[in-house]
Coordinates of C-alpha atoms in Angstrom, one line a residue:
M1 CA 16.7 -11.6 7.7
T2 CA 17.0 -15.1 9.0
E3 CA 15.4 -16.2 12.4
P4 CA 17.9 -16.4 15.0
V5 CA 18.8 -20.1 16.1
D6 CA 17.4 -21.5 19.3
V7 CA 20.7 -23.0 20.7
K8 CA 18.9 -24.9 23.4
K9 CA 16.8 -26.9 21.0
L10 CA 19.6 -27.4 18.8
W11 CA 21.6 -28.9 21.8
E12 CA 18.4 -30.4 23.3
I13 CA 19.1 -28.6 26.3
E14 CA 16.2 -28.2 28.8
D15 CA 16.1 -25.4 31.4
N16 CA 16.4 -26.5 34.8
K17 CA 12.8 -26.5 36.3
E18 CA 14.2 -27.0 39.9
E19 CA 14.7 -24.1 41.7
P20 CA 18.0 -23.9 43.9
T21 CA 17.5 -25.2 47.8
M22 CA 17.5 -21.6 49.2
N23 CA 19.9 -21.6 52.1
K24 CA 18.9 -25.1 53.3
R25 CA 21.6 -27.5 54.6
I26 CA 21.9 -30.5 52.7
K27 CA 22.2 -33.8 54.7
T28 CA 24.4 -35.5 52.4
A29 CA 26.8 -32.4 52.0
E30 CA 26.9 -32.0 55.8
T31 CA 28.0 -35.5 56.6
I32 CA 30.6 -35.3 53.6
K33 CA 31.9 -32.1 55.6
M34 CA 31.8 -33.3 58.8
D35 CA 33.4 -36.7 58.3
Y36 CA 36.2 -35.3 56.4
I37 CA 36.9 -32.4 59.0
K38 CA 36.9 -35.3 61.6
R39 CA 39.1 -37.7 59.7
T40 CA 41.5 -35.0 59.1
K41 CA 41.5 -33.0 62.2
L42 CA 40.8 -29.6 60.0
K43 CA 39.7 -26.8 61.9
F44 CA 36.7 -25.2 60.5
N45 CA 35.0 -21.9 60.7
E46 CA 31.7 -20.5 59.6
V47 CA 31.5 -16.8 60.0
K48 CA 29.8 -13.5 58.7
Q49 CA 32.4 -12.2 56.5
N50 CA 32.8 -12.0 52.1
K51 CA 35.3 -14.3 51.9
A52 CA 36.2 -18.1 51.9
F53 CA 40.2 -19.5 52.2
Y54 CA 42.0 -22.1 53.4
R55 CA 45.0 -21.4 55.8
P56 CA 47.9 -24.2 55.6
S57 CA 49.6 -23.0 58.8
E58 CA 46.5 -23.7 60.8
H59 CA 45.2 -26.7 58.5
S60 CA 41.8 -24.6 58.7
V61 CA 39.0 -23.6 56.6
T62 CA 37.0 -20.5 56.7
V63 CA 33.6 -19.9 54.9
P64 CA 31.0 -17.4 55.0
L65 CA 27.7 -18.1 56.7
I66 CA 25.2 -20.2 54.6
S67 CA 22.9 -17.5 54.8
Q68 CA 25.1 -15.2 53.0
F69 CA 25.0 -17.0 49.9
D70 CA 21.9 -17.0 47.2
N71 CA 21.4 -20.7 47.5
S72 CA 22.7 -23.7 49.0
N73 CA 24.3 -24.8 46.0
L74 CA 26.7 -22.0 45.8
Y75 CA 27.6 -22.4 49.6
Y76 CA 28.6 -26.1 48.9
A77 CA 30.4 -25.4 46.0
T78 CA 32.5 -22.9 47.9
L79 CA 32.7 -25.2 51.0
F80 CA 34.0 -28.2 48.7
H81 CA 36.6 -25.8 46.9
E82 CA 38.3 -24.7 50.0
L83 CA 38.1 -28.3 51.6
A84 CA 39.8 -29.4 48.2
H85 CA 42.7 -27.0 49.1
S86 CA 43.0 -28.8 52.5
T87 CA 43.6 -31.8 50.9
G88 CA 47.1 -30.6 50.0
H89 CA 48.0 -30.1 53.3
K90 CA 51.5 -31.7 54.3
T91 CA 50.0 -34.6 56.6
L92 CA 47.6 -35.3 53.8
L93 CA 48.6 -35.5 49.9
N94 CA 51.5 -32.7 50.5
R95 CA 50.4 -31.1 47.1
K96 CA 53.3 -28.4 46.0
G97 CA 51.0 -25.3 45.6
I98 CA 49.9 -25.7 49.4
E99 CA 52.6 -25.3 51.8
N100 CA 54.8 -23.3 49.5
I101 CA 53.8 -20.0 48.9
H102 CA 53.4 -19.0 45.1
T103 CA 52.2 -16.0 43.5
W104 CA 49.0 -15.4 42.3
G105 CA 48.5 -16.7 38.7
D106 CA 51.8 -18.6 38.4
S107 CA 51.4 -22.1 37.0
T108 CA 51.6 -23.6 40.4
Y109 CA 48.9 -21.6 41.7
A110 CA 46.6 -22.1 38.4
K111 CA 46.8 -25.8 39.0
E112 CA 45.9 -25.6 42.5
E113 CA 42.9 -23.6 41.8
L114 CA 42.3 -26.3 39.0
V115 CA 42.4 -29.2 41.7
A116 CA 40.2 -27.6 44.0
E117 CA 37.4 -26.4 41.2
L118 CA 37.3 -29.7 39.6
S119 CA 37.0 -31.5 43.2
S120 CA 34.3 -29.0 43.9
L121 CA 32.5 -29.8 40.9
Y122 CA 32.6 -33.5 41.4
T123 CA 31.5 -33.5 44.8
T124 CA 28.7 -31.3 44.4
Q125 CA 27.5 -33.7 41.6
T126 CA 27.2 -36.4 44.1
L127 CA 24.8 -34.5 46.0

């Protein structure tokens, strides 16, 4: 019987020794959020619920409370995902997948989700 391959060693990946920040506001992220909200006149709601969403008709983003997330990193990833959707509003980038209602899973919806995920990823990497 052969020994199992240590994939982490093979790719020289080290475990992240840092624990995620537990439900604490990150100053840089909060500055990005508040500057964006002010600049784009976005309505922002943080409420106790289990879903996050962008509503183009109101140009509003709603996210759960930071305390509802396992850690701050997950909160900010969700927040920046929804803020990225809001950049497609007709007064901003006027992206096709925002103002026009599309079916979940169609190509326009999929592209919009990709935009939001990549935007969230890139933004959270700057924190």
